[in-house]
PDB file of C-alpha atoms in Angstrom:
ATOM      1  CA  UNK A   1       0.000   0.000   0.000  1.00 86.00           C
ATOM      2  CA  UNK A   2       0.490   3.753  -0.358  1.00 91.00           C
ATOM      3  CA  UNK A   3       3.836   5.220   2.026  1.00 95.00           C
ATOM      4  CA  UNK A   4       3.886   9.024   2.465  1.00 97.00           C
ATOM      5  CA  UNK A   5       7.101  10.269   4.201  1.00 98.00           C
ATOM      6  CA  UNK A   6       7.187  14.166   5.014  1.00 98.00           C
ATOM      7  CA  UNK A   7      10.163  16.043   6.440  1.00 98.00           C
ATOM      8  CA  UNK A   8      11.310  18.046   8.545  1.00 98.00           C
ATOM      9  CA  UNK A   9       8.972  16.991  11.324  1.00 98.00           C
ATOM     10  CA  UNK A  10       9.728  20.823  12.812  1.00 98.00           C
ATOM     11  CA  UNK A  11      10.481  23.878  11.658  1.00 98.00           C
ATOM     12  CA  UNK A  12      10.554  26.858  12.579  1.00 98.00           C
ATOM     13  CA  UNK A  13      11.449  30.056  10.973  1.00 98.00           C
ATOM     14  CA  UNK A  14      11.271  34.050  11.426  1.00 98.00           C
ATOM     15  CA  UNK A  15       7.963  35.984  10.669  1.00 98.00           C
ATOM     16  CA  UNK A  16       8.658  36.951   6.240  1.00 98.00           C
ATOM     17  CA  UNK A  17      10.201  34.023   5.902  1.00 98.00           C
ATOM     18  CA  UNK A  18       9.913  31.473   3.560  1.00 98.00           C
ATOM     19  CA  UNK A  19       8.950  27.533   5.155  1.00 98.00           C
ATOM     20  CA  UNK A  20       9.348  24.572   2.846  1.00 98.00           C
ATOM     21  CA  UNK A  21       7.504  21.112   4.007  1.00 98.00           C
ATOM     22  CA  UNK A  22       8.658  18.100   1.768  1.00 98.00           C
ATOM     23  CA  UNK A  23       6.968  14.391   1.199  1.00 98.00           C
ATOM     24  CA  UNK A  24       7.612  11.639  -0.362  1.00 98.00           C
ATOM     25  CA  UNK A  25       4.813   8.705  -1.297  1.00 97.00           C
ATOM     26  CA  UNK A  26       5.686   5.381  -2.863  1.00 96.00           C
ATOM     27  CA  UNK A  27       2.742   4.285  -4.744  1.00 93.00           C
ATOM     28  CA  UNK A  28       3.170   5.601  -8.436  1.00 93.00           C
ATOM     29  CA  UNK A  29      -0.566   4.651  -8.959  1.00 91.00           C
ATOM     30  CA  UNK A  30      -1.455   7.967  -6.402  1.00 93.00           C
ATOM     31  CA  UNK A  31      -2.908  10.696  -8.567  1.00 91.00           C
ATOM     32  CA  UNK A  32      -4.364  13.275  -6.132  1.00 92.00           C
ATOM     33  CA  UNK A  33      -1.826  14.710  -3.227  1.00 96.00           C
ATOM     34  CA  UNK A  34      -3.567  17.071  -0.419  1.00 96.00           C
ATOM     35  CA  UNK A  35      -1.726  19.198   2.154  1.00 98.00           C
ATOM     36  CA  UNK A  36      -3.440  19.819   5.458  1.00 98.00           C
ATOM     37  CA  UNK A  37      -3.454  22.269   8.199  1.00 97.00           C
ATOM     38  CA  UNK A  38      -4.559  21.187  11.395  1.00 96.00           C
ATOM     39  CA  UNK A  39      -5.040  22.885  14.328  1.00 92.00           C
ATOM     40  CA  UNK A  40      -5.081  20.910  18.351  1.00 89.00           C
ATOM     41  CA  UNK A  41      -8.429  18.937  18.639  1.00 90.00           C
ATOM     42  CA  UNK A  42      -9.979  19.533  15.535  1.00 94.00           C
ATOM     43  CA  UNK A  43     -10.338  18.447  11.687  1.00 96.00           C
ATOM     44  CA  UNK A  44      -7.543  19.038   9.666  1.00 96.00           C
ATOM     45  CA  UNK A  45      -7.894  21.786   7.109  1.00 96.00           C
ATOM     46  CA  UNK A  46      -7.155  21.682   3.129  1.00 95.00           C
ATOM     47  CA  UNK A  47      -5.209  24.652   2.302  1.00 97.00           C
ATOM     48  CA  UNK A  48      -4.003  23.218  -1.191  1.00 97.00           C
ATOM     49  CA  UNK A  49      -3.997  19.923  -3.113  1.00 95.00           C
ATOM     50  CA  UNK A  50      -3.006  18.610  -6.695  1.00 94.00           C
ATOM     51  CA  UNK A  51      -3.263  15.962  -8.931  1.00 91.00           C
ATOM     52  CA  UNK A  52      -0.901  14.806 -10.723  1.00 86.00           C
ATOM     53  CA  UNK A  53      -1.495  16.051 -14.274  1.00 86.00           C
ATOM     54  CA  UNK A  54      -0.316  19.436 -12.577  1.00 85.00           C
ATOM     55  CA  UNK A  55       3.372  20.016 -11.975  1.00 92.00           C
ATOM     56  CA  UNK A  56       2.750  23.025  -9.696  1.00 96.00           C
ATOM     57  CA  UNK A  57      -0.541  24.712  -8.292  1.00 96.00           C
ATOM     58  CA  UNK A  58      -0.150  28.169  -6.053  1.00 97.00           C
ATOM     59  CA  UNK A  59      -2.808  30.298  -4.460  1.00 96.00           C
ATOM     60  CA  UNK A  60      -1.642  33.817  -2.707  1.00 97.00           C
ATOM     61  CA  UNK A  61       1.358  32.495  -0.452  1.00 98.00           C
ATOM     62  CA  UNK A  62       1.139  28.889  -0.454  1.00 98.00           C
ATOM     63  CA  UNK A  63       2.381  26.609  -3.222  1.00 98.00           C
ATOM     64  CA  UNK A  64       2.498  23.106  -3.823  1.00 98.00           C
ATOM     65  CA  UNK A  65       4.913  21.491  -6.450  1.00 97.00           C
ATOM     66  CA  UNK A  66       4.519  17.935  -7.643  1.00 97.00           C
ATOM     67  CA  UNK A  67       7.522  15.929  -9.447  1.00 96.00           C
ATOM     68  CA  UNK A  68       5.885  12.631 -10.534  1.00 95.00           C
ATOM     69  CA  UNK A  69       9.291  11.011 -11.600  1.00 95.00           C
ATOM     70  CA  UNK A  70      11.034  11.362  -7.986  1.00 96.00           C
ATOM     71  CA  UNK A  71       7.367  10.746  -6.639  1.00 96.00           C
ATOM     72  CA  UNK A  72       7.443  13.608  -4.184  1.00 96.00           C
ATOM     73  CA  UNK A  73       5.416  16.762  -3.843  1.00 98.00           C
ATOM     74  CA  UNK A  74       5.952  20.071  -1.032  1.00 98.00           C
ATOM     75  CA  UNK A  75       4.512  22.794   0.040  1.00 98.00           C
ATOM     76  CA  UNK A  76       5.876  26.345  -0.121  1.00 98.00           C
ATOM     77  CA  UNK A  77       4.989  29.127   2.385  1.00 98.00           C
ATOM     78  CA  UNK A  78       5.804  32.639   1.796  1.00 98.00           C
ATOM     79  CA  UNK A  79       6.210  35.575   3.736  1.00 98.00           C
ATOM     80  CA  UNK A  80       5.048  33.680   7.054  1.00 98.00           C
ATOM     81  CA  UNK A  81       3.135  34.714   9.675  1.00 97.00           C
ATOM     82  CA  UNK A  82       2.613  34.434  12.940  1.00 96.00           C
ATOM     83  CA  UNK A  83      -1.254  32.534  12.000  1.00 96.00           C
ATOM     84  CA  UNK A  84       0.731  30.135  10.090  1.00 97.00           C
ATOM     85  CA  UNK A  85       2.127  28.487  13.206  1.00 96.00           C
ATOM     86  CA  UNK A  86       0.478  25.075  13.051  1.00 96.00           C
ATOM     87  CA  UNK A  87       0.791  21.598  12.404  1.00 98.00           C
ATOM     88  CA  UNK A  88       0.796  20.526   8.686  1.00 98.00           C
ATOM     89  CA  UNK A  89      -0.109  17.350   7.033  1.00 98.00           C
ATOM     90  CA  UNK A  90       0.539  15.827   3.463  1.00 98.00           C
ATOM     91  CA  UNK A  91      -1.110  13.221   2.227  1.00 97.00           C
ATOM     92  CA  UNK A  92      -1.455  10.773  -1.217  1.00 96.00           C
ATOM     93  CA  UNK A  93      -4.648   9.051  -2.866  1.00 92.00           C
ATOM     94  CA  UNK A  94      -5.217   7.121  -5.891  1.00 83.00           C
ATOM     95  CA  UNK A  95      -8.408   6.477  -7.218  1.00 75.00           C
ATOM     96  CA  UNK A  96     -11.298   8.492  -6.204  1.00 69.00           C
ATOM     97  CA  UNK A  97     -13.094   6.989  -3.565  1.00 75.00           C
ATOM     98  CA  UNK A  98      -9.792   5.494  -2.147  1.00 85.00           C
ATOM     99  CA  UNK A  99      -8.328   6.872   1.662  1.00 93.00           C
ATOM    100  CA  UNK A 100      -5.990   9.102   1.643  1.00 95.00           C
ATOM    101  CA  UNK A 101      -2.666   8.300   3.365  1.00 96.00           C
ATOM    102  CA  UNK A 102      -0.828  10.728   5.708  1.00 98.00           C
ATOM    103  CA  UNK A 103       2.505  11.535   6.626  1.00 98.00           C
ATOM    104  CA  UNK A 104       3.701  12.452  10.076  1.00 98.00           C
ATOM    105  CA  UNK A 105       3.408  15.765   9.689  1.00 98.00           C
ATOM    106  CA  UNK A 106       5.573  19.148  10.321  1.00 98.00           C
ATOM    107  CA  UNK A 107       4.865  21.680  13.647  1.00 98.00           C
ATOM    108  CA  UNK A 108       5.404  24.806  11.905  1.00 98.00           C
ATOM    109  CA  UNK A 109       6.109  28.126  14.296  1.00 97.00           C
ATOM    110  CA  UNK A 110       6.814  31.443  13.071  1.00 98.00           C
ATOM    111  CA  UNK A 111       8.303  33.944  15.538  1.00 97.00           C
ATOM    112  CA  UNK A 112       7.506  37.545  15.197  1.00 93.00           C
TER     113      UNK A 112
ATOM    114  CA  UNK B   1     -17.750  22.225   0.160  1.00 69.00           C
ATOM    115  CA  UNK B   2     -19.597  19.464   1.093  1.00 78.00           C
ATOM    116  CA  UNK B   3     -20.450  18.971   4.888  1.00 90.00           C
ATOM    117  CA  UNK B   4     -19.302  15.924   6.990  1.00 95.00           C
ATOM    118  CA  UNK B   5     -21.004  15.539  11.029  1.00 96.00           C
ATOM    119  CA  UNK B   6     -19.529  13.400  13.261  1.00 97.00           C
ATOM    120  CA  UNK B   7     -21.359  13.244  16.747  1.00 97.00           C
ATOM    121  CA  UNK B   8     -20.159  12.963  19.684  1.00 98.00           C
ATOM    122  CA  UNK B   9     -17.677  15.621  19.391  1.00 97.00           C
ATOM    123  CA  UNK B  10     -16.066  14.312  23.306  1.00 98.00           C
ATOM    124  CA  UNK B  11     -17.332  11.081  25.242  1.00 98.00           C
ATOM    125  CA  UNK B  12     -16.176   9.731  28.448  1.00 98.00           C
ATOM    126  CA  UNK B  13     -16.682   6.161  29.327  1.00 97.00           C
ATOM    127  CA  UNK B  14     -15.537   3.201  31.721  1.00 97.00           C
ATOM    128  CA  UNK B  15     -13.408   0.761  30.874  1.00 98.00           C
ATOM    129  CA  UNK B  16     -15.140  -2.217  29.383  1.00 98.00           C
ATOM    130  CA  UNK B  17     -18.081  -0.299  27.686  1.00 98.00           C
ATOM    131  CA  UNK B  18     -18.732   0.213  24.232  1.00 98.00           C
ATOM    132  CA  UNK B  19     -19.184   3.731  22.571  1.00 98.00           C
ATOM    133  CA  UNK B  20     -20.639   4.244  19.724  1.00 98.00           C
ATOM    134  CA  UNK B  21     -19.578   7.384  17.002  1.00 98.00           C
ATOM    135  CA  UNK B  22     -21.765   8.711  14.168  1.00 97.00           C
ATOM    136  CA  UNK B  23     -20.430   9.810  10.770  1.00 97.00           C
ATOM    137  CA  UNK B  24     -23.129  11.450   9.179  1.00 95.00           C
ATOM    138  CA  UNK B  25     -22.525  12.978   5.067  1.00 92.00           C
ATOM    139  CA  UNK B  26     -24.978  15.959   5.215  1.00 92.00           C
ATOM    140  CA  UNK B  27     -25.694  17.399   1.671  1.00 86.00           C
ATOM    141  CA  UNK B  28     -23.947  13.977  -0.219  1.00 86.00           C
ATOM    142  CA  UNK B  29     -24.166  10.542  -0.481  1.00 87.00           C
ATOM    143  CA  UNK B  30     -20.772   8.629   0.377  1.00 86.00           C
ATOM    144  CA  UNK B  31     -20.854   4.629  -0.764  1.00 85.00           C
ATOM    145  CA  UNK B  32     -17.542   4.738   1.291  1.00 90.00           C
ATOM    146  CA  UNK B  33     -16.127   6.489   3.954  1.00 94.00           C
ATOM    147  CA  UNK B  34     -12.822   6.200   6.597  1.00 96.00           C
ATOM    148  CA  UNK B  35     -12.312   5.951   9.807  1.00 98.00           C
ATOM    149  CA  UNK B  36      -8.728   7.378  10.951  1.00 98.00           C
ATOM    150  CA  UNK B  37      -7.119   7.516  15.096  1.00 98.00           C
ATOM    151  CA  UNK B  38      -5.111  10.125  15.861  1.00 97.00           C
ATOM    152  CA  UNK B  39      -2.966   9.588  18.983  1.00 96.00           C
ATOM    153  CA  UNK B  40      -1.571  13.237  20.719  1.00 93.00           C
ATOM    154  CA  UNK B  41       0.857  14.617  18.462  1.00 93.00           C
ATOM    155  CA  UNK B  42       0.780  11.699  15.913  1.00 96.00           C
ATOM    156  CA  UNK B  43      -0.536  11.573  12.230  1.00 97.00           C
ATOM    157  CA  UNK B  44      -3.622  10.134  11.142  1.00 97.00           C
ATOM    158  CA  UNK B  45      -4.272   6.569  11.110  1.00 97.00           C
ATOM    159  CA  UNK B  46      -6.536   5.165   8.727  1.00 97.00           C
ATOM    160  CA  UNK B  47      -8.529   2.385  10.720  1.00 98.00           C
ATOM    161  CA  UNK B  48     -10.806   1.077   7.881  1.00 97.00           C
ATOM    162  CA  UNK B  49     -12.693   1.435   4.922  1.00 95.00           C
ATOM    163  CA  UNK B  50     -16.358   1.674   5.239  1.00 92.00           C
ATOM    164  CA  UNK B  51     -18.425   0.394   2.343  1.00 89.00           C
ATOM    165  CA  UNK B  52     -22.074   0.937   2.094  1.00 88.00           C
ATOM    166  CA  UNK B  53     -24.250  -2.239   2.077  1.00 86.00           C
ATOM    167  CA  UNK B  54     -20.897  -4.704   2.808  1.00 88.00           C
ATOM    168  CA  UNK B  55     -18.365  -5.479   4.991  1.00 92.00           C
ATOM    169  CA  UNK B  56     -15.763  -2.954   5.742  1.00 94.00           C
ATOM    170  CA  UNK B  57     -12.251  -3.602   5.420  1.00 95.00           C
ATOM    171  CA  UNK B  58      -9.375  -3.229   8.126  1.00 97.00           C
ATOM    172  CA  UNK B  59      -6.171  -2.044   7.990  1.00 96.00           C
ATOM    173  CA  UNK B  60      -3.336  -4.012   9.348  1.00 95.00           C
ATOM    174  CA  UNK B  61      -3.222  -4.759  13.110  1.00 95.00           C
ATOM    175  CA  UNK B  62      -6.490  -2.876  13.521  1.00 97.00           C
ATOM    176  CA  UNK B  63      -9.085  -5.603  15.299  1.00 95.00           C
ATOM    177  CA  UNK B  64     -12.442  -5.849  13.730  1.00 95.00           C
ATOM    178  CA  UNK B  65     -14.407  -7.600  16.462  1.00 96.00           C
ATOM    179  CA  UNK B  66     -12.881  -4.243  18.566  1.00 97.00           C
ATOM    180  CA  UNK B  67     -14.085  -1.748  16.376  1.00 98.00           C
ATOM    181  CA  UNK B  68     -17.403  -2.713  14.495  1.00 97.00           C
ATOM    182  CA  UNK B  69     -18.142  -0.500  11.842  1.00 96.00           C
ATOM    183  CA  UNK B  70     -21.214  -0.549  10.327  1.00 93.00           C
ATOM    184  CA  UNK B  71     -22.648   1.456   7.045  1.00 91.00           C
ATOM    185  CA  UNK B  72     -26.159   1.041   6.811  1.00 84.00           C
ATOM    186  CA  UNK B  73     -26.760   4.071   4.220  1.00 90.00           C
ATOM    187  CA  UNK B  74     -25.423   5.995   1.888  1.00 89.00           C
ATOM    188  CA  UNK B  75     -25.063   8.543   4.551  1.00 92.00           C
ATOM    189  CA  UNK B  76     -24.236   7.198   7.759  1.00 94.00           C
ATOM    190  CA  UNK B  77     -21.477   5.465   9.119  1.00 95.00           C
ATOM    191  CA  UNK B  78     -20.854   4.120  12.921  1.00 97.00           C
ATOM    192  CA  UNK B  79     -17.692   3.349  14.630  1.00 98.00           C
ATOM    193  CA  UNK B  80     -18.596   1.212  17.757  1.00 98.00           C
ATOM    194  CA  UNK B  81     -15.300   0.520  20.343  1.00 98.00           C
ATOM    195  CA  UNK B  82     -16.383  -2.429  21.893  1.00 98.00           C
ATOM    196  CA  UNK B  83     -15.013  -2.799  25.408  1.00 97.00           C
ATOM    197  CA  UNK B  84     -13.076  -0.164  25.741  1.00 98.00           C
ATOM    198  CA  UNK B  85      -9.487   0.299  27.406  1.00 97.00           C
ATOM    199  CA  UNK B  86      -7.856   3.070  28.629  1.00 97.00           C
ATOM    200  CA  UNK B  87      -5.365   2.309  25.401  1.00 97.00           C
ATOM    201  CA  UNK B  88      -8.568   3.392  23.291  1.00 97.00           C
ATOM    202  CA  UNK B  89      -8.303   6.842  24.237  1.00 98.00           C
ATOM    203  CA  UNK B  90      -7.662   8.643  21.077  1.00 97.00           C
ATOM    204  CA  UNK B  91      -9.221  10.889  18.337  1.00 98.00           C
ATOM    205  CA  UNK B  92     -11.380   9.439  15.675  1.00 98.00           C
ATOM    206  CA  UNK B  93     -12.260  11.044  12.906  1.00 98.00           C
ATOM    207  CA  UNK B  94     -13.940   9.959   9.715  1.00 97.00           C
ATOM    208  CA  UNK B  95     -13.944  11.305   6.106  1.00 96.00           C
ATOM    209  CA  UNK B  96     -16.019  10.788   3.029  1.00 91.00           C
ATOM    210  CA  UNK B  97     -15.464  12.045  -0.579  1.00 80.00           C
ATOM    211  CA  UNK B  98     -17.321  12.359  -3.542  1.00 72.00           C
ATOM    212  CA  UNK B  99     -16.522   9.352  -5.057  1.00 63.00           C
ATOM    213  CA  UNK B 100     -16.966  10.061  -9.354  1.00 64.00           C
ATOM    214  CA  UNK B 101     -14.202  11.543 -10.651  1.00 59.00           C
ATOM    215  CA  UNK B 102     -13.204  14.841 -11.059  1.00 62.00           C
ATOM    216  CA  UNK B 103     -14.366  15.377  -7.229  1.00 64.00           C
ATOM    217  CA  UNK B 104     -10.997  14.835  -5.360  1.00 72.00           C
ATOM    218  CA  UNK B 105     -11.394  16.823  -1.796  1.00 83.00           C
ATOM    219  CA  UNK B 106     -12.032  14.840   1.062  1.00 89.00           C
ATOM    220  CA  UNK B 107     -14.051  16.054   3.818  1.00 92.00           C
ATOM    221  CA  UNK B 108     -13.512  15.535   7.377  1.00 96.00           C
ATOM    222  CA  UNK B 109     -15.784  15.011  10.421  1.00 97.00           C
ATOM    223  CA  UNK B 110     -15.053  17.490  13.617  1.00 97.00           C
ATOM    224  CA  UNK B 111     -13.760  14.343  15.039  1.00 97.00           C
ATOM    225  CA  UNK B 112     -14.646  12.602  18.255  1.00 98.00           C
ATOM    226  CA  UNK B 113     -12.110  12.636  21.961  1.00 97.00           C
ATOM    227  CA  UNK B 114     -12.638   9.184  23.328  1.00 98.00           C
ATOM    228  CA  UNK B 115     -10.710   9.118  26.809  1.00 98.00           C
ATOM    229  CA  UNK B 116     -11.396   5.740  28.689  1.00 98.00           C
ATOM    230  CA  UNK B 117     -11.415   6.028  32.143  1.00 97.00           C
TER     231      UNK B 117
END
């Protein structure tokens, strides 16, 4: 079954920096790769996804690249904030209708 | 998006009693849903597979006489813990998607804090 690695599992940079969350999945069948945000005690969040007929999706500061070949995908925060502070989640699917699989996930914190 | 309730959002419960947790798709059908655990600062788990109308299917290690899941409807799934530990404690969440293709997102249940006392 599907493996999804994701690295580092903290980080933590300086409010306007840039954060970079990387993951790896194993299954070359996956087609649809989520990133989550999830705050303590509730559901996680989607903040971006792509499939993988896209090499690279963005939306205001986040970004999410996807190289297909090397099988791994990561997420690219800009200019962080303070808000950002969280902890994020990848994740991999194949088919529709299939579970997603998660990695460990990354405790982001931005110092102001 | 589409709108997934999972009830109860906390339970408490004694040690060898069952709970039972809701996973309700609001405004969709779902022929399958997941159950996922999420121990304190962990990842999520998936537990199983719930299939509408059949049997659901169990990942590795997880014990399906200890969680019965049951998916009577195209809109409701329930994850019973049977005889619960103090090991069960946890937070279990479910998910559903639109299953036909383009539809991709997965949406989550608030989740559900079992602590076993």
């Amino acid at each position: 079954g599907e493996n999804v690695e994701q690295h580092p599992s903290t980080l933590s940079v300086q409010e306007g920096d840039s954060a970079v969350i990387k993951c790896t999945y194993s299954d070359s069948a996956s087609n649809y790769f989520p990133w989550y945000k999830q705050e303590l005690g509730k559901r996680p969040q989607l903040i971006i996804d792509i499939r993988s007929n896209v090499g690279e999706k963005k939306d205001q500061r986040i970004a999410v690249t996807l190289n297909k070949t090397a099988k791994h995908f990561s997420l690219h925060i800009t200019e962080t904030q303070p808000e950002d502070s969280a902890v994020y989640f990848c994740a991999a699917r194949g088919q529709a209708g299939t579970a997603l699989i998660f990695g460990k996930g990354t405790t982001l914190s931005v110092s102001s | 998006g589409a709108v997934v309730s999972q009830h109860p959002s906390r339970v408490i419960c004694k040690s060898g009693t069952s709970v039972k947790i809701e996973c309700r798709s609001l405004d969709f059908q779902a022929t399958t849903m997941f159950w996922y655990r999420q121990f304190p600062k962990q990842s999520l788990m998936l537990m199983a597979t719930s299939n509408e109308g059949s049997k659901a299917t169990y990942e590795q290690g997880v014990e399906k006489d200890k969680f019965l899941i049951n998916h009577a409807s195209l809109t409701l799934s329930t994850l019973t813990v049977t005889s619960a530990h103090p090991e069960d404690s946890s937070f279990y969440i479910c998910s559903a998607s639109v299953s036909e293709w383009p539809y991709t997102e997965a949406f989550f249940g608030q989740g559900t804090r079992l602590t076993v006392v």
